[in-house]
XYZ file of C-alpha atoms in Angstrom:
679
model
C -4.850 -29.022 -70.050
C -7.679 -26.930 -68.599
C -10.962 -28.062 -69.990
C -13.071 -25.234 -71.309
C -16.365 -27.090 -71.553
C -18.505 -24.882 -69.368
C -21.576 -26.997 -69.596
C -23.979 -27.966 -68.229
C -24.414 -24.128 -68.184
C -27.818 -24.810 -69.708
C -28.705 -26.347 -66.342
C -27.353 -23.376 -64.407
C -29.849 -20.630 -63.683
C -28.103 -17.306 -63.202
C -28.492 -15.935 -59.689
C -30.980 -18.463 -58.303
C -31.208 -18.401 -54.534
C -31.051 -22.181 -54.480
C -27.966 -23.579 -56.217
C -27.724 -26.655 -58.315
C -29.405 -29.676 -56.799
C -27.226 -32.264 -58.531
C -25.011 -33.895 -55.905
C -26.566 -32.026 -52.979
C -30.264 -32.815 -53.352
C -31.309 -35.882 -51.367
C -34.539 -36.969 -49.727
C -34.423 -36.419 -45.958
C -36.094 -39.169 -43.923
C -37.774 -38.014 -40.692
C -35.537 -38.777 -37.729
C -36.384 -41.217 -35.000
C -35.460 -40.353 -31.405
C -31.703 -40.597 -31.042
C -30.008 -42.900 -28.570
C -27.564 -41.321 -26.162
C -24.150 -41.482 -27.875
C -22.297 -41.198 -24.558
C -23.660 -44.608 -23.477
C -22.502 -46.379 -26.657
C -19.199 -48.008 -27.394
C -17.214 -46.615 -30.269
C -18.025 -49.642 -32.384
C -21.752 -49.389 -31.751
C -21.761 -45.592 -32.219
C -20.086 -46.063 -35.600
C -22.713 -48.639 -36.555
C -25.630 -46.445 -35.478
C -24.149 -43.502 -37.357
C -23.744 -45.616 -40.491
C -27.321 -46.877 -40.269
C -28.699 -43.345 -39.841
C -26.616 -42.238 -42.830
C -27.888 -45.093 -44.989
C -31.484 -44.278 -43.988
C -30.818 -40.618 -44.906
C -31.734 -39.679 -41.375
C -29.357 -36.719 -41.548
C -30.235 -35.027 -38.284
C -29.379 -38.210 -36.378
C -26.304 -39.061 -38.496
C -25.016 -35.520 -37.939
C -25.294 -35.999 -34.173
C -23.706 -39.454 -34.191
C -20.792 -38.560 -36.477
C -20.078 -35.400 -34.528
C -19.780 -37.452 -31.308
C -17.900 -40.254 -33.063
C -15.174 -37.833 -34.130
C -14.600 -37.006 -30.465
C -13.478 -40.604 -29.764
C -9.643 -40.645 -29.584
C -9.354 -44.284 -30.617
C -10.805 -43.640 -34.080
C -8.243 -44.365 -36.829
C -7.471 -41.868 -39.634
C -9.421 -43.722 -42.286
C -12.526 -43.810 -40.094
C -12.058 -40.138 -39.208
C -12.061 -39.205 -42.898
C -15.303 -41.121 -43.545
C -16.932 -39.666 -40.428
C -15.880 -36.121 -41.317
C -17.255 -36.455 -44.835
C -20.577 -37.832 -43.632
C -20.829 -35.228 -40.872
C -20.328 -32.435 -43.405
C -22.946 -33.800 -45.786
C -25.398 -34.637 -43.002
C -25.163 -31.090 -41.629
C -25.628 -29.711 -45.147
C -28.714 -31.821 -45.887
C -30.121 -30.925 -42.467
C -29.585 -27.250 -43.377
C -27.176 -26.686 -40.480
C -24.849 -24.616 -42.635
C -22.416 -23.376 -39.992
C -21.691 -26.945 -38.933
C -21.573 -27.955 -42.594
C -18.948 -25.309 -43.404
C -16.709 -26.314 -40.519
C -16.970 -29.988 -41.421
C -16.427 -29.355 -45.130
C -13.229 -27.516 -44.258
C -12.185 -30.407 -41.959
C -12.974 -32.872 -44.732
C -10.700 -30.983 -47.117
C -7.957 -30.803 -44.494
C -8.076 -34.570 -43.886
C -8.117 -35.472 -47.574
C -4.743 -36.429 -49.107
C -3.403 -34.074 -51.784
C -5.613 -34.153 -54.831
C -8.919 -32.854 -56.081
C -11.987 -32.974 -53.883
C -14.920 -34.857 -55.335
C -17.821 -33.082 -57.004
C -20.119 -33.643 -54.031
C -17.769 -31.670 -51.749
C -17.357 -28.911 -54.331
C -21.075 -28.469 -54.945
C -21.986 -28.482 -51.261
C -19.097 -26.150 -50.379
C -20.161 -23.559 -52.953
C -23.811 -23.786 -51.930
C -22.986 -23.592 -48.208
C -20.929 -20.445 -48.693
C -23.807 -18.875 -50.576
C -26.327 -19.883 -47.910
C -24.099 -18.286 -45.250
C -23.487 -15.108 -47.314
C -19.755 -15.830 -47.161
C -18.727 -13.867 -50.232
C -15.187 -13.611 -48.818
C -14.623 -17.375 -48.869
C -16.482 -17.795 -52.135
C -14.329 -15.062 -53.721
C -11.145 -16.773 -52.505
C -12.332 -20.145 -53.839
C -13.265 -18.599 -57.198
C -9.858 -16.961 -57.577
C -8.154 -20.239 -56.665
C -10.133 -22.102 -59.321
C -9.322 -19.501 -61.982
C -5.622 -19.910 -61.225
C -5.690 -23.719 -61.136
C -4.639 -25.317 -64.452
C -6.730 -28.462 -63.883
C -9.931 -26.971 -62.448
C -13.166 -28.229 -63.940
C -14.824 -25.619 -66.122
C -18.278 -26.557 -64.859
C -17.145 -25.914 -61.272
C -15.651 -22.558 -62.219
C -18.966 -21.594 -63.834
C -20.929 -22.809 -60.859
C -18.729 -20.905 -58.410
C -18.617 -17.703 -60.457
C -22.382 -17.618 -60.888
C -22.928 -18.304 -57.194
C -20.513 -15.500 -56.276
C -22.120 -13.035 -58.691
C -25.528 -14.017 -57.294
C -24.344 -13.446 -53.738
C -22.848 -10.045 -54.544
C -26.102 -9.155 -56.292
C -28.137 -10.153 -53.207
C -25.811 -8.073 -51.020
C -26.322 -4.984 -53.247
C -22.654 -5.081 -54.247
C -23.521 -4.382 -57.852
C -20.019 -3.490 -59.013
C -18.580 -6.700 -57.572
C -21.356 -8.738 -59.150
C -20.608 -7.272 -62.582
C -16.870 -7.746 -62.135
C -17.369 -11.410 -61.235
C -19.364 -11.947 -64.410
C -16.647 -10.144 -66.359
C -14.009 -12.516 -64.989
C -16.137 -15.569 -65.693
C -16.710 -14.328 -69.240
C -12.987 -13.754 -69.747
C -12.259 -17.288 -68.523
C -14.534 -18.622 -71.269
C -12.623 -16.785 -73.989
C -12.322 -19.828 -76.250
C -15.833 -21.157 -75.693
C -18.314 -19.085 -77.693
C -21.220 -21.365 -76.818
C -20.681 -20.847 -73.084
C -20.274 -17.094 -73.529
C -23.463 -16.828 -75.562
C -25.355 -18.763 -72.902
C -24.045 -16.428 -70.199
C -25.049 -13.369 -72.259
C -28.559 -14.721 -72.744
C -29.111 -15.571 -69.076
C -27.712 -12.285 -67.796
C -29.916 -10.244 -70.133
C -32.952 -12.255 -69.037
C -32.085 -11.476 -65.442
C -31.667 -7.759 -66.187
C -35.024 -7.627 -67.950
C -36.688 -8.818 -64.742
C -35.045 -6.458 -62.224
C -36.783 -3.276 -61.024
C -35.708 -0.061 -62.727
C -34.229 1.285 -59.495
C -31.863 -1.666 -59.239
C -31.037 -1.457 -62.940
C -29.954 2.155 -62.408
C -27.577 1.026 -59.647
C -25.905 -1.320 -62.104
C -25.751 1.557 -64.578
C -23.421 3.495 -62.254
C -20.652 1.047 -63.169
C -20.928 1.510 -66.936
C -18.222 3.789 -68.332
C -17.103 4.836 -71.778
C -14.157 2.470 -71.397
C -16.272 -0.638 -70.693
C -19.569 0.162 -72.431
C -18.843 -2.250 -75.290
C -17.738 -5.086 -72.986
C -19.726 -7.833 -71.254
C -21.575 -7.497 -68.918
C -21.606 -3.672 -68.929
C -22.811 -3.330 -72.516
C -25.929 -5.336 -71.662
C -26.645 -3.060 -68.692
C -26.480 -0.029 -71.000
C -28.610 -1.835 -73.575
C -31.302 -2.785 -71.082
C -31.395 0.744 -69.656
C -32.135 2.074 -73.135
C -34.631 -0.665 -73.934
C -36.400 -0.060 -70.620
C -37.080 3.515 -71.782
C -38.160 2.314 -75.230
C -40.703 0.044 -73.541
C -41.994 2.585 -71.041
C -41.932 6.044 -72.692
C -44.985 7.349 -74.454
C -44.827 7.986 -78.216
C -44.000 11.659 -77.961
C -41.215 11.208 -75.397
C -39.801 8.231 -77.257
C -39.553 10.244 -80.477
C -37.700 12.998 -78.629
C -35.273 10.671 -76.861
C -34.777 8.201 -79.669
C -31.417 9.647 -80.868
C -29.772 9.014 -77.483
C -31.469 5.642 -77.008
C -30.435 4.609 -80.513
C -26.795 5.208 -79.598
C -26.914 2.897 -76.568
C -28.831 0.143 -78.382
C -26.661 0.262 -81.516
C -23.522 0.300 -79.393
C -24.417 -3.084 -77.898
C -25.918 -4.516 -81.083
C -23.186 -3.423 -83.518
C -19.970 -2.481 -81.714
C -19.853 -4.597 -78.558
C -17.666 -7.644 -77.956
C -20.680 -9.914 -77.389
C -20.565 -13.323 -79.042
C -24.243 -13.425 -79.942
C -25.380 -9.968 -81.063
C -28.024 -11.292 -83.433
C -31.039 -10.861 -81.079
C -29.948 -7.312 -80.233
C -29.371 -6.461 -83.882
C -32.819 -7.762 -84.788
C -34.353 -5.548 -82.096
C -32.388 -2.536 -83.359
C -33.467 -3.161 -86.965
C -37.130 -3.363 -85.981
C -36.881 -0.135 -83.973
C -35.158 1.644 -86.862
C -37.993 0.589 -89.175
C -40.467 2.081 -86.732
C -38.558 5.166 -85.527
C -35.899 5.667 -88.202
C -32.150 6.147 -87.960
C -31.781 9.459 -86.120
C -30.334 12.353 -88.102
C -28.367 14.837 -86.070
C -26.675 18.068 -87.050
C -23.875 19.917 -85.258
C -22.836 23.451 -86.236
C -19.322 24.781 -85.620
C -18.741 28.538 -85.438
C -15.054 29.110 -86.134
C -12.824 31.888 -87.521
C -11.731 30.201 -90.736
C -9.918 33.343 -91.848
C -7.966 36.010 -90.066
C -5.646 35.839 -87.087
C -7.195 32.768 -85.422
C -7.668 30.711 -88.585
C -4.795 28.254 -87.815
C -6.491 27.324 -84.531
C -9.859 26.940 -86.233
C -8.481 24.572 -88.866
C -6.926 22.409 -86.157
C -10.314 22.157 -84.433
C -11.844 21.160 -87.762
C -9.218 18.477 -88.213
C -10.293 16.781 -84.982
C -13.991 17.339 -85.678
C -13.657 15.680 -89.077
C -11.976 12.627 -87.556
C -14.779 12.295 -85.007
C -17.504 12.631 -87.659
C -15.891 9.956 -89.818
C -15.664 7.479 -86.952
C -19.248 8.139 -85.898
C -20.506 7.636 -89.466
C -18.605 4.334 -89.634
C -20.691 3.195 -86.672
C -23.905 3.736 -88.625
C -24.979 7.110 -87.212
C -26.288 9.886 -89.433
C -24.345 12.895 -88.146
C -23.866 16.072 -90.181
C -21.388 18.825 -89.320
C -21.769 22.336 -90.747
C -18.970 24.905 -90.334
C -19.695 28.648 -90.396
C -16.907 31.214 -90.652
C -17.402 33.773 -87.884
C -15.093 36.176 -89.708
C -17.489 36.335 -92.674
C -20.395 38.829 -92.592
C -23.842 37.296 -92.146
C -22.808 34.033 -90.472
C -25.583 34.598 -87.878
C -28.223 34.496 -90.590
C -26.747 31.323 -92.078
C -26.941 29.721 -88.634
C -30.637 30.588 -88.386
C -31.230 29.046 -91.819
C -29.803 25.643 -90.890
C -32.340 22.769 -90.730
C -33.988 22.290 -87.316
C -32.086 19.091 -86.560
C -28.921 21.196 -86.095
C -29.632 21.557 -82.395
C -26.063 21.655 -80.999
C -23.663 24.520 -81.753
C -19.961 24.595 -80.860
C -18.075 27.879 -80.595
C -17.327 30.598 -81.218
C -13.777 31.199 -80.020
C -14.078 34.943 -79.494
C -16.458 36.982 -77.386
C -17.092 39.445 -80.222
C -18.663 36.644 -82.261
C -20.713 35.331 -79.343
C -22.597 38.424 -78.231
C -24.748 39.000 -81.367
C -25.730 35.313 -81.387
C -27.372 34.838 -78.043
C -30.943 35.919 -78.714
C -30.998 34.341 -82.148
C -29.601 31.013 -80.948
C -32.121 30.793 -78.155
C -35.029 31.666 -80.439
C -33.999 29.037 -82.947
C -33.897 26.304 -80.293
C -30.168 25.577 -80.482
C -27.901 24.801 -77.532
C -24.643 26.748 -77.653
C -21.329 25.431 -76.261
C -18.802 28.263 -76.228
C -15.129 27.480 -76.864
C -13.864 30.035 -74.360
C -12.507 29.891 -70.794
C -15.200 32.147 -69.349
C -18.656 33.255 -70.444
C -19.302 36.982 -70.782
C -20.705 38.854 -67.798
C -24.391 38.152 -67.260
C -24.378 34.648 -68.789
C -24.685 31.605 -66.562
C -23.650 28.097 -67.551
C -26.552 25.717 -67.927
C -29.098 28.421 -68.820
C -29.148 28.141 -72.604
C -25.390 28.543 -73.023
C -22.752 26.046 -71.897
C -18.981 25.932 -71.953
C -16.628 23.438 -73.591
C -13.183 24.733 -72.737
C -10.465 24.693 -70.086
C -10.995 27.436 -67.497
C -8.660 29.336 -65.137
C -10.614 27.813 -62.249
C -9.765 24.321 -63.542
C -6.093 25.281 -63.542
C -5.893 26.682 -60.009
C -8.147 23.929 -58.629
C -5.757 21.261 -59.853
C -2.805 23.053 -58.244
C -4.495 23.675 -54.896
C -5.780 20.106 -54.823
C -2.227 18.855 -55.325
C -0.510 21.137 -52.842
C -3.228 21.184 -50.212
C -5.036 17.908 -50.630
C -2.206 15.534 -51.584
C 0.864 17.228 -50.108
C -0.706 18.748 -47.009
C 0.134 22.414 -47.671
C -1.951 24.976 -45.777
C 0.061 28.166 -46.362
C 0.339 29.669 -49.821
C 1.980 32.704 -51.362
C 1.209 34.508 -54.615
C 3.780 36.348 -56.732
C 2.022 38.018 -59.659
C 2.765 40.580 -62.387
C 0.910 43.874 -62.322
C -1.067 43.237 -65.499
C -4.664 42.038 -66.107
C -3.929 38.334 -66.642
C -1.677 38.006 -63.601
C -4.005 39.972 -61.329
C -7.037 37.962 -62.431
C -5.299 34.597 -61.957
C -3.925 35.682 -58.569
C -7.449 36.445 -57.390
C -8.852 33.154 -58.667
C -6.029 31.282 -56.945
C -6.568 33.115 -53.645
C -10.297 32.386 -53.737
C -9.645 28.689 -54.356
C -7.136 28.484 -51.482
C -9.582 30.116 -49.074
C -12.396 27.824 -50.259
C -10.203 24.819 -49.440
C -9.449 26.139 -45.906
C -5.924 27.247 -46.795
C -4.264 30.576 -46.016
C -2.628 33.168 -48.260
C 0.316 34.261 -46.141
C 1.724 36.740 -48.629
C 0.637 38.276 -51.942
C 3.379 40.214 -53.721
C 3.216 41.977 -57.093
C 6.032 43.049 -59.392
C 6.481 45.140 -62.510
C 6.830 42.629 -65.372
C 8.567 45.111 -67.680
C 11.161 46.198 -65.065
C 13.436 43.223 -64.311
C 15.757 45.364 -62.171
C 12.976 45.694 -59.585
C 12.214 41.987 -59.300
C 14.881 41.327 -56.681
C 13.425 43.921 -54.308
C 9.893 42.562 -54.727
C 10.914 38.967 -54.157
C 13.232 39.916 -51.292
C 10.277 41.449 -49.441
C 8.177 38.380 -50.156
C 10.825 35.913 -48.987
C 10.915 37.459 -45.504
C 7.244 36.562 -45.010
C 7.617 33.195 -46.746
C 10.484 32.295 -44.420
C 8.762 33.560 -41.270
C 5.503 31.707 -41.991
C 6.977 28.505 -43.497
C 4.902 28.984 -46.619
C 4.850 25.734 -48.584
C 3.758 26.788 -52.081
C 4.013 29.920 -54.222
C 1.776 30.582 -57.242
C 3.345 32.599 -60.100
C 0.742 33.418 -62.805
C 3.123 34.603 -65.495
C 4.658 33.283 -68.693
C 7.220 30.522 -68.249
C 10.055 32.570 -69.733
C 9.711 35.129 -66.921
C 9.037 32.514 -64.244
C 12.408 30.924 -65.071
C 14.057 34.251 -64.161
C 11.942 34.931 -61.085
C 12.341 31.605 -59.274
C 16.171 31.772 -58.881
C 15.720 34.901 -56.736
C 14.191 32.690 -54.027
C 17.413 30.677 -53.921
C 19.466 33.870 -53.849
C 17.584 34.850 -50.684
C 18.209 31.388 -49.121
C 14.801 29.938 -49.956
C 13.801 27.479 -52.685
C 12.125 24.769 -50.597
C 8.673 25.801 -51.873
C 6.503 24.316 -54.564
C 6.416 26.760 -57.468
C 2.975 26.539 -59.059
C 2.249 27.923 -62.493
C -0.688 28.211 -64.931
C -1.263 26.094 -68.021
C 0.857 28.391 -70.190
C 3.903 26.964 -68.366
C 3.122 23.464 -69.647
C 2.590 24.780 -73.164
C 5.977 26.537 -73.076
C 7.768 23.512 -71.610
C 6.945 21.519 -74.729
C 9.141 23.877 -76.780
C 11.684 25.063 -74.184
C 14.875 23.029 -73.864
C 16.758 25.640 -71.823
C 15.538 24.499 -68.393
C 17.771 24.648 -65.303
C 16.465 21.883 -63.040
C 18.531 23.246 -60.151
C 15.809 25.858 -59.719
C 12.783 24.177 -61.282
C 12.741 20.705 -59.704
C 9.747 21.734 -57.563
C 7.834 23.535 -60.342
C 4.381 22.177 -61.285
C 1.819 23.314 -63.850
C -1.423 21.860 -65.263
C -2.494 20.996 -68.783
C -5.592 19.597 -70.445
C -3.504 17.874 -73.134
C -1.484 14.730 -72.546
C -0.409 12.931 -75.719
C 0.192 9.661 -73.831
C -3.379 9.303 -72.515
C -5.544 6.505 -73.908
C -8.000 8.956 -75.465
C -5.237 11.008 -77.076
C -3.743 7.871 -78.602
C -7.085 6.984 -80.171
C -7.300 10.486 -81.604
C -3.782 10.093 -82.992
C -4.859 6.852 -84.699
C -7.920 8.571 -86.192
C -5.847 11.463 -87.542
C -3.231 9.073 -88.895
C -5.983 7.248 -90.803
C -7.001 10.608 -92.300
C -3.379 11.515 -93.054
C -3.661 14.977 -91.467
C -0.747 14.963 -89.045
C -0.329 14.563 -85.275
C -2.904 15.762 -82.718
C -2.682 18.669 -80.292
C -4.955 20.463 -77.828
C -7.067 22.111 -80.542
C -7.655 19.016 -82.652
C -8.548 17.174 -79.441
C -11.059 19.917 -78.624
C -12.820 19.428 -81.966
C -12.687 15.642 -81.691
C -14.110 15.593 -78.174
C -16.805 18.154 -78.886
C -18.293 16.306 -81.850
C -18.317 13.054 -79.886
C -19.909 14.811 -76.898
C -22.554 16.429 -79.115
C -23.385 13.050 -80.600
C -23.747 11.561 -77.105
C -26.083 14.406 -76.118
C -28.194 13.516 -79.123
C -30.874 15.412 -80.950
C -33.023 17.777 -78.921
C -36.820 17.905 -78.948
C -38.491 21.026 -80.423
C -39.339 22.497 -77.028
C -36.281 21.467 -75.062
C -35.338 23.177 -71.817
C -31.876 23.789 -70.316
C -32.671 21.121 -67.734
C -33.060 18.570 -70.540
C -29.488 19.230 -71.641
C -28.158 19.452 -68.091
C -29.586 16.010 -67.395
C -27.943 14.547 -70.494
C -24.611 16.208 -69.733
C -24.606 14.852 -66.191
C -25.134 11.399 -67.673
C -21.964 11.678 -69.775
C -19.698 11.074 -66.764
C -17.303 8.273 -67.640
C -16.954 9.216 -71.309
C -13.432 8.782 -72.633
C -12.032 12.128 -73.774
C -8.832 12.784 -75.688
C -8.358 15.888 -73.524
C -8.484 15.798 -69.743
C -12.036 14.677 -68.921
C -14.899 17.151 -68.656
C -17.720 16.587 -66.174
C -20.948 18.532 -65.778
C -22.983 18.985 -62.628
C -26.764 18.926 -62.369
C -27.062 22.619 -63.226
C -24.839 22.474 -66.326
C -21.636 23.792 -64.796
C -18.521 22.177 -66.276
C -15.191 21.353 -64.741
C -12.112 19.675 -66.143
C -9.731 17.549 -64.104
C -6.385 18.565 -65.560
C -3.131 16.658 -65.739
C -0.128 17.983 -63.815
C 3.360 18.269 -65.251
C 6.872 19.161 -64.165
C 9.622 20.626 -66.341
C 12.283 18.315 -67.744
C 15.054 18.629 -70.299
C 13.019 16.598 -72.802
C 9.785 18.561 -72.291
C 6.972 18.457 -69.729
C 6.964 15.283 -67.643
C 3.786 13.899 -66.082
C 3.863 14.467 -62.336
C 5.279 11.602 -60.287
C 3.940 12.288 -56.801
C 6.467 10.095 -54.989
C 9.355 11.721 -56.823
C 7.991 15.174 -56.039
C 7.686 14.295 -52.337
C 11.288 13.096 -52.390
C 12.462 16.313 -54.024
C 10.535 18.388 -51.473
C 12.105 16.443 -48.627
C 15.601 16.916 -50.041
C 14.983 20.635 -50.620
C 13.880 21.017 -47.003
C 16.928 19.109 -45.753
C 19.240 21.270 -47.867
C 17.561 24.427 -46.593
C 17.900 23.340 -42.972
C 21.544 22.422 -43.550
C 22.245 25.848 -45.061
C 20.504 27.621 -42.188
C 22.380 25.547 -39.624
C 25.700 26.211 -41.356
C 24.951 29.925 -41.526
C 24.080 30.074 -37.839
C 27.272 28.261 -36.884
C 29.324 30.654 -38.995
C 27.647 33.662 -37.424
C 28.285 32.330 -33.919
C 31.903 31.611 -34.806
C 32.443 35.147 -36.060
C 30.761 36.631 -32.995
C 33.067 34.639 -30.704
C 36.294 35.759 -32.431
C 38.605 38.456 -31.068
C 38.908 42.123 -32.223
C 41.495 41.271 -34.864
C 38.932 39.138 -36.687
C 36.575 42.099 -36.935
C 39.064 43.797 -39.262
C 38.314 41.320 -42.029
C 36.790 42.842 -45.173
C 33.048 43.468 -44.749
C 32.203 41.333 -47.782
C 33.430 38.155 -46.060
C 30.469 37.888 -43.747
C 28.058 38.655 -46.559
C 29.665 35.906 -48.599
C 29.216 33.427 -45.780
C 25.551 34.323 -45.570
């Protein structure tokens, strides 16, 4: 059975440049002038080497044993002894390249079985001295997989490897090594607690610049896990220790979140010291109170959507309150007269506002919201003309640009397409989406080979429009066609491409395709096997599953896009934290940029340094059972088969045409429809 006693960890100092002296620390006696080994017999050379070894004259014993091993008459037993002493002599003489080679020879000459502790200790230390993280990594992995490896050796090796990665500025690898070592000690709380204590002590001593480098590897998914939770904790505590009183009071809500996360919700074995620190800070600075206002149409046409958003927001508030935070959510009905005044009357700690959904409710708010010192996050795909994201108003919603970006990135970046076509309805939505798509293609160095419109209310004209388009598509080998229309019409438009002997293209659609696929079971995959559309909602994602669990606990039914929007917004607002009385847009932009890595139930949002938001959407394909998450390999296969089928049809058609042209006059009297049928 593997022994899990990871001591003496008390004797192991995390990340010391000089590894454990036990077994490898010996007094080196100054060397006397060496005799010439070439003039000695093998017997005398062996004796001189042994005497130098016994005197701990390692420089001389290294020389003698190296030459002794060159004597062909040496038996295997003597070779093993000489190799061992050569390796250790070179190590003690600090000739680490020779030591490594001899340690490897020693292992190779040793019969099957464990190496002794002296070899293990010197091997680990030698690899660290030589910066050989590759060999140390391989040895560490081998020990983790070995059922009979000594726990103390695994600890020693893991700490040495983490120390080496740290020294090489490979911060992510250093943290991952500690994570693996911690996982190995799963049933030894004492060893885990010791590792936590030593790592935190090390973090407390590193410069802030280096601490920030470690912080790049902390994500929402690992922020409660060792060692990442301690990195987040120390980053917050570093600010607590260095900020002046005024700044600390302003930033305390955000810092409180990071400290309480490690002290209360992390998987650490020994959270008591962190909890004591948190309690003392709360006595001094208080438990932050934060308020979030939601502006939603609780009555009228959009009320069903608003209540779904509230469902998710309520689940988020409950979970946050269970973690000890004081978060209040106030909902104002934008369909009720005077909601603007009620917003102004909210207490000053309501600094974050979500909504509204409609532009008509947004416009009268802007001056008032700014004057009252509240940051507004609009739930709409695009801000009204004249408003710029990150300048007092932000956006928390999926945009048309997010949709077309995901499609162009797939077709151009992952599938190599450079030529695109656009088939759009002559109506505002289609024209606007067609323009956004064209701009994105051009920005990514692609080409729009053809842009064709059609009358959406006149189906009898669609064939003519698509027929004209197909001629250019065929002549230019256009790879992908964007159709910004509802899915019900797209299903009728796409078969025309096959009628005109095309159909090898990717057919790209907006998010409304994915929404319709979830309800549509009348899908002909003969025409839609190459159709792709984006969506911000994927019920199978890890974040969506957590939302589903939260809603199930509340007994309010399954989640959807709108409940996910409310859930994610409240959690995002809480992460932003309370705002100081005289906050600036840059204050919020900085906090938003620091949210990267947060786990969303929707497709993840990210904000740039100026407050602009983007959302990396999921991609789906139609299937009989509903939208299916894109399988890139399967899509490539389908594209290849579609191209092969197209080439086969074209080749068959050409052969038929040549055959007809080579026939005699009597063949020309065949009915005119025969040739058309062949084509």
